[in-house]
Every structure is written in structure tokens, then in C-alpha cells.
């Protein structure tokens, strides 16, 4: 699944100190649940993003254990408080061992 | 102590566990009750105190929007008891999170009551449920 995976992250570029912001993340992934079968009857092996982490300058915002019940192209939205300028880092962990990362800087005025 | 085949197997498995071999590889067949018990960690579960936002009718079981919020929670758990895999997502919040909430899109195999739980920093656990009519099941969810 490592080929063609694209992530998208949305958060404000600028915020006031102490402001609460909304962070939206998406990654393209088929999230094969391991429950479906080929027409011949064989189970299609599970292949999902099983963990997602968002951290700001090394401090966790949210760490999500993801199961097959999360839809294709997993989307997560959550809230964080920003106190100082810095970088949000996003990490997705694939069942196949691949790790995808993204980051977004925010400037506090 | 002689290294027997059996001993080798046992110590091998123990090593895997000690290395923190990812539990998710085995977790797909746990029951909803087991997932909830692991989350509650022995605490009594009280109803209410979690905001679970979902449409009562889901046209497409493959993509059902859901939002769970419990301000101050250290963790949130979403469970779909009628899905083949019961736990959906477990979010643990760190020091940078506020208004602890998670919005995502989930698969629902059939009509059911979706459960949302919150574990608070004092160890107490809250739970709410919402019935969702699923028109086209996200089979194999």
C-alpha cells in the first residue's frame, strides 16, 4: 500500500496565543478490513492504517488506535490549543510497516 | 536448564510480548464487552457525559460520519457491537489537546447501537449509545 499514499492536513497558518484550533487530517488508503473475500472465497488480507499520531513540538495532541471499522481514506478531526509558534507533526502507521508523515507550521501572533 | 523445543517456543513468545509486539494484530476478534472492559480498566461505567453526534439514518454504511466529544477526557473509544470487528477507534489525548473530541468516518455493517465511551483522568468511565439505521451495510466492515 506504500505506493501512491497522499496525506492532507488542514489547520490555520496563523493563530492568536491560547487560541483553540481545529485540525483536519486525511490520508488516501483503502483500509482493507480483512473481512472481505475474493470471489473464489479466499479472505483478502487485512491492510489498514492501524495508528495515527498528531504531536506539537514533541507533545502529543492525540494518539489514535485505528481498527478496520474506520472508512477508506481515514479522516480525523480534533482540537488543539496553540500557545506558541511551532510545528504540528502527523504520523500514520501502516500494517505493512510503512510510516507516512506530514507536518504543518503555525505562527502565533 | 536444557533448551527444549517447547521452552524455546515459550520464551520466544514471551520475548515477542516483552518487545511490545503490536497487540492490534490479534485484537480483531475481541468482543465488544472485552474492548469495553479493557478501556474501563475495572471502573464502573456510568451513562451519559459523552456527546455522540451521528445521523440516525446512515444511507451508506461504508462512510458514516461520527463525532465523539467529552471535554477533559484522557481517552475516547468508539465501539460498533454489530460489526465483525467491534472496536472502531481509541483516541488517547495528550497535553496539547483541548475540548477532547474526535470526528471521523466509520463503517457500519448493519443497523445497530453505536457506543461511545470516555475515560476521565480520575479513572471514571462514561458511556452513551446511539441507534443508527443502516440502509446499505458496509459489509466486511
XYZ file of C-alpha atoms in Angstrom:
250
model
C 0.000 0.000 0.000
C 3.047 2.204 0.317
C 2.692 3.473 -3.268
C 0.539 6.471 -4.020
C -0.394 7.321 -0.450
C -1.186 11.009 -0.085
C -1.916 12.872 3.108
C -3.759 16.126 3.548
C -3.756 18.249 6.673
C -5.743 21.385 7.306
C -5.130 23.864 10.114
C -4.773 27.653 10.309
C -1.373 29.114 9.387
C -1.741 31.844 11.969
C -3.434 31.893 15.367
C -3.598 34.041 18.477
C -1.784 32.795 21.568
C -4.054 30.462 23.503
C -6.435 30.001 20.607
C -8.173 26.667 20.124
C -7.815 25.403 16.572
C -9.427 22.606 14.591
C -7.125 20.168 12.815
C -8.401 18.003 9.967
C -6.371 15.159 8.515
C -6.907 12.720 5.684
C -4.772 10.043 4.089
C -5.521 8.034 0.963
C -5.648 4.382 1.967
C -8.043 1.627 1.019
C -8.227 0.318 4.615
C -8.747 -3.304 3.572
C -10.599 -4.672 6.585
C -9.530 -8.315 6.402
C -13.213 -9.297 6.422
C -13.866 -9.313 2.688
C -13.415 -12.315 0.415
C -12.343 -12.744 -3.183
C -14.949 -14.266 -5.471
C -13.091 -17.567 -5.094
C -13.755 -17.379 -1.352
C -10.290 -16.576 -0.033
C -10.089 -13.835 2.585
C -8.470 -10.629 1.362
C -5.768 -9.971 3.980
C -6.161 -7.038 6.309
C -4.177 -3.961 5.302
C -5.018 -0.811 7.205
C -3.580 2.258 8.859
C -3.577 0.999 12.460
C -2.301 4.085 14.265
C -2.314 7.830 13.794
C -0.467 10.363 15.938
C -0.519 14.155 15.964
C 2.095 15.955 18.067
C 3.117 19.579 18.503
C 6.852 20.061 19.118
C 7.096 16.579 20.611
C 3.978 16.866 22.785
C 1.073 14.629 21.883
C -2.203 16.104 20.786
C -3.852 12.789 20.030
C -2.716 9.191 19.518
C -5.365 7.039 17.838
C -5.533 3.249 17.715
C -7.325 2.611 14.441
C -9.312 -0.549 13.684
C -10.773 -1.866 10.407
C -14.100 -0.129 11.106
C -12.626 3.217 10.097
C -13.564 4.050 6.499
C -11.380 4.090 3.403
C -9.201 7.226 3.275
C -9.277 7.697 7.049
C -10.278 11.159 8.169
C -9.698 12.527 11.665
C -10.664 15.879 13.108
C -9.781 17.126 16.595
C -8.939 20.277 18.534
C -5.715 21.669 19.973
C -4.687 24.785 21.878
C -1.732 26.708 20.483
C 0.363 28.752 22.864
C 3.498 29.396 20.814
C 4.653 29.094 17.195
C 5.795 25.639 16.161
C 5.223 22.628 14.001
C 2.495 20.019 14.144
C 3.704 16.595 13.025
C 1.406 13.883 11.776
C 2.301 10.203 11.535
C 0.303 7.325 10.077
C 1.371 3.697 10.664
C 0.502 1.116 8.005
C 0.031 -2.622 8.671
C 2.749 -3.287 6.075
C 5.300 -1.429 8.195
C 5.266 1.769 6.157
C 5.134 5.043 8.081
C 3.772 8.178 6.449
C 4.444 11.635 7.833
C 3.303 15.165 7.228
C 3.857 18.441 9.067
C 2.380 21.935 9.229
C 3.798 25.004 10.883
C 1.677 27.516 12.735
C 2.640 31.062 13.654
C 1.316 32.513 16.872
C 0.890 36.269 16.804
C 18.447 -25.711 32.050
C 18.304 -27.631 28.795
C 16.899 -25.740 25.856
C 13.986 -27.889 24.742
C 11.875 -27.102 21.743
C 8.919 -26.304 23.999
C 10.930 -23.978 26.193
C 12.280 -22.251 23.112
C 8.746 -21.641 21.803
C 7.539 -20.328 25.156
C 10.455 -17.985 25.646
C 10.149 -16.854 22.035
C 6.526 -15.809 22.556
C 7.404 -14.128 25.834
C 10.110 -12.177 24.073
C 7.655 -11.001 21.442
C 5.298 -9.830 24.189
C 8.118 -8.152 26.076
C 9.126 -6.309 22.916
C 5.663 -4.882 22.789
C 4.714 -6.812 19.695
C 1.713 -4.847 18.439
C -1.445 -6.153 20.036
C -3.563 -4.922 17.156
C -2.561 -7.952 15.137
C -4.631 -10.092 17.484
C -7.274 -7.626 18.504
C -9.675 -8.051 15.579
C -11.652 -10.885 17.173
C -12.316 -9.427 20.627
C -15.918 -8.974 21.757
C -17.471 -5.568 22.390
C -17.552 -6.413 26.114
C -13.842 -7.216 26.102
C -12.998 -3.984 24.293
C -15.067 -2.001 26.786
C -13.627 -3.830 29.813
C -10.072 -3.175 28.627
C -10.917 0.502 28.201
C -12.742 0.821 31.556
C -9.867 -0.854 33.393
C -12.115 -2.032 36.226
C -14.034 1.225 36.666
C -17.802 1.245 36.838
C -19.360 2.654 33.684
C -21.815 5.489 34.169
C -24.285 6.506 31.476
C -24.138 9.985 29.941
C -21.458 12.647 29.921
C -20.284 11.961 26.387
C -21.602 13.763 23.313
C -22.085 11.362 20.416
C -23.201 13.005 17.206
C -24.435 10.791 14.371
C -27.315 10.907 11.941
C -29.995 8.383 12.998
C -30.094 7.014 9.450
C -26.965 6.073 7.528
C -27.632 5.670 3.793
C -24.156 4.341 3.155
C -22.679 2.029 5.770
C -19.224 2.407 4.283
C -18.878 6.051 5.318
C -20.818 7.126 8.367
C -19.742 10.454 9.904
C -19.388 10.360 13.686
C -18.257 12.857 16.295
C -17.492 11.997 19.903
C -16.674 14.630 22.493
C -16.068 14.634 26.242
C -14.246 17.682 27.496
C -11.356 16.769 29.772
C -11.334 13.078 28.796
C -7.996 11.290 28.620
C -9.331 8.795 26.084
C -12.339 8.091 23.879
C -13.455 4.732 22.479
C -15.933 4.028 19.669
C -17.494 0.548 19.536
C -19.831 -0.963 16.928
C -21.161 -4.156 18.574
C -22.759 -5.489 15.361
C -19.657 -5.096 13.204
C -17.324 -8.043 12.562
C -14.591 -6.056 14.325
C -16.146 -4.366 17.362
C -13.677 -1.641 18.374
C -13.526 1.146 15.791
C -11.087 3.674 17.200
C -9.450 4.501 20.504
C -8.157 8.056 20.843
C -5.764 8.956 23.641
C -5.313 12.660 24.212
C -2.058 14.358 25.137
C -1.316 17.644 26.888
C -1.881 19.685 23.726
C -5.470 18.549 23.165
C -8.424 20.604 24.334
C -12.178 20.129 24.114
C -11.285 16.451 23.771
C -13.143 15.242 20.722
C -12.735 13.128 17.634
C -14.626 13.275 14.362
C -14.109 10.561 11.782
C -15.960 8.335 9.292
C -16.705 4.736 10.097
C -18.099 1.554 8.580
C -21.286 0.044 9.940
C -22.144 -3.474 8.801
C -25.800 -3.244 9.797
C -28.360 -1.357 11.878
C -27.131 -1.148 15.460
C -26.483 0.939 18.554
C -23.090 2.586 18.321
C -21.331 3.111 21.651
C -19.046 5.958 22.635
C -17.052 5.841 25.863
C -14.872 8.386 27.623
C -12.285 7.695 30.302
C -11.634 10.670 32.544
C -8.318 11.482 34.272
C -9.740 10.269 37.625
C -10.354 6.846 36.074
C -14.133 7.125 35.818
C -15.722 5.950 32.596
C -18.792 7.276 30.840
C -20.788 5.753 28.030
C -23.525 6.767 25.626
C -25.222 4.875 22.815
C -26.983 5.911 19.661
C -29.129 3.773 17.396
C -28.275 4.077 13.724
C -30.395 2.618 10.925
C -28.056 1.427 8.221
C -29.647 1.325 4.749
C -26.764 -0.207 2.793
C -24.418 -2.082 5.100
C -20.700 -1.502 4.897
C -20.329 -5.257 4.798
C -16.966 -6.600 5.722
C -16.561 -3.550 7.917
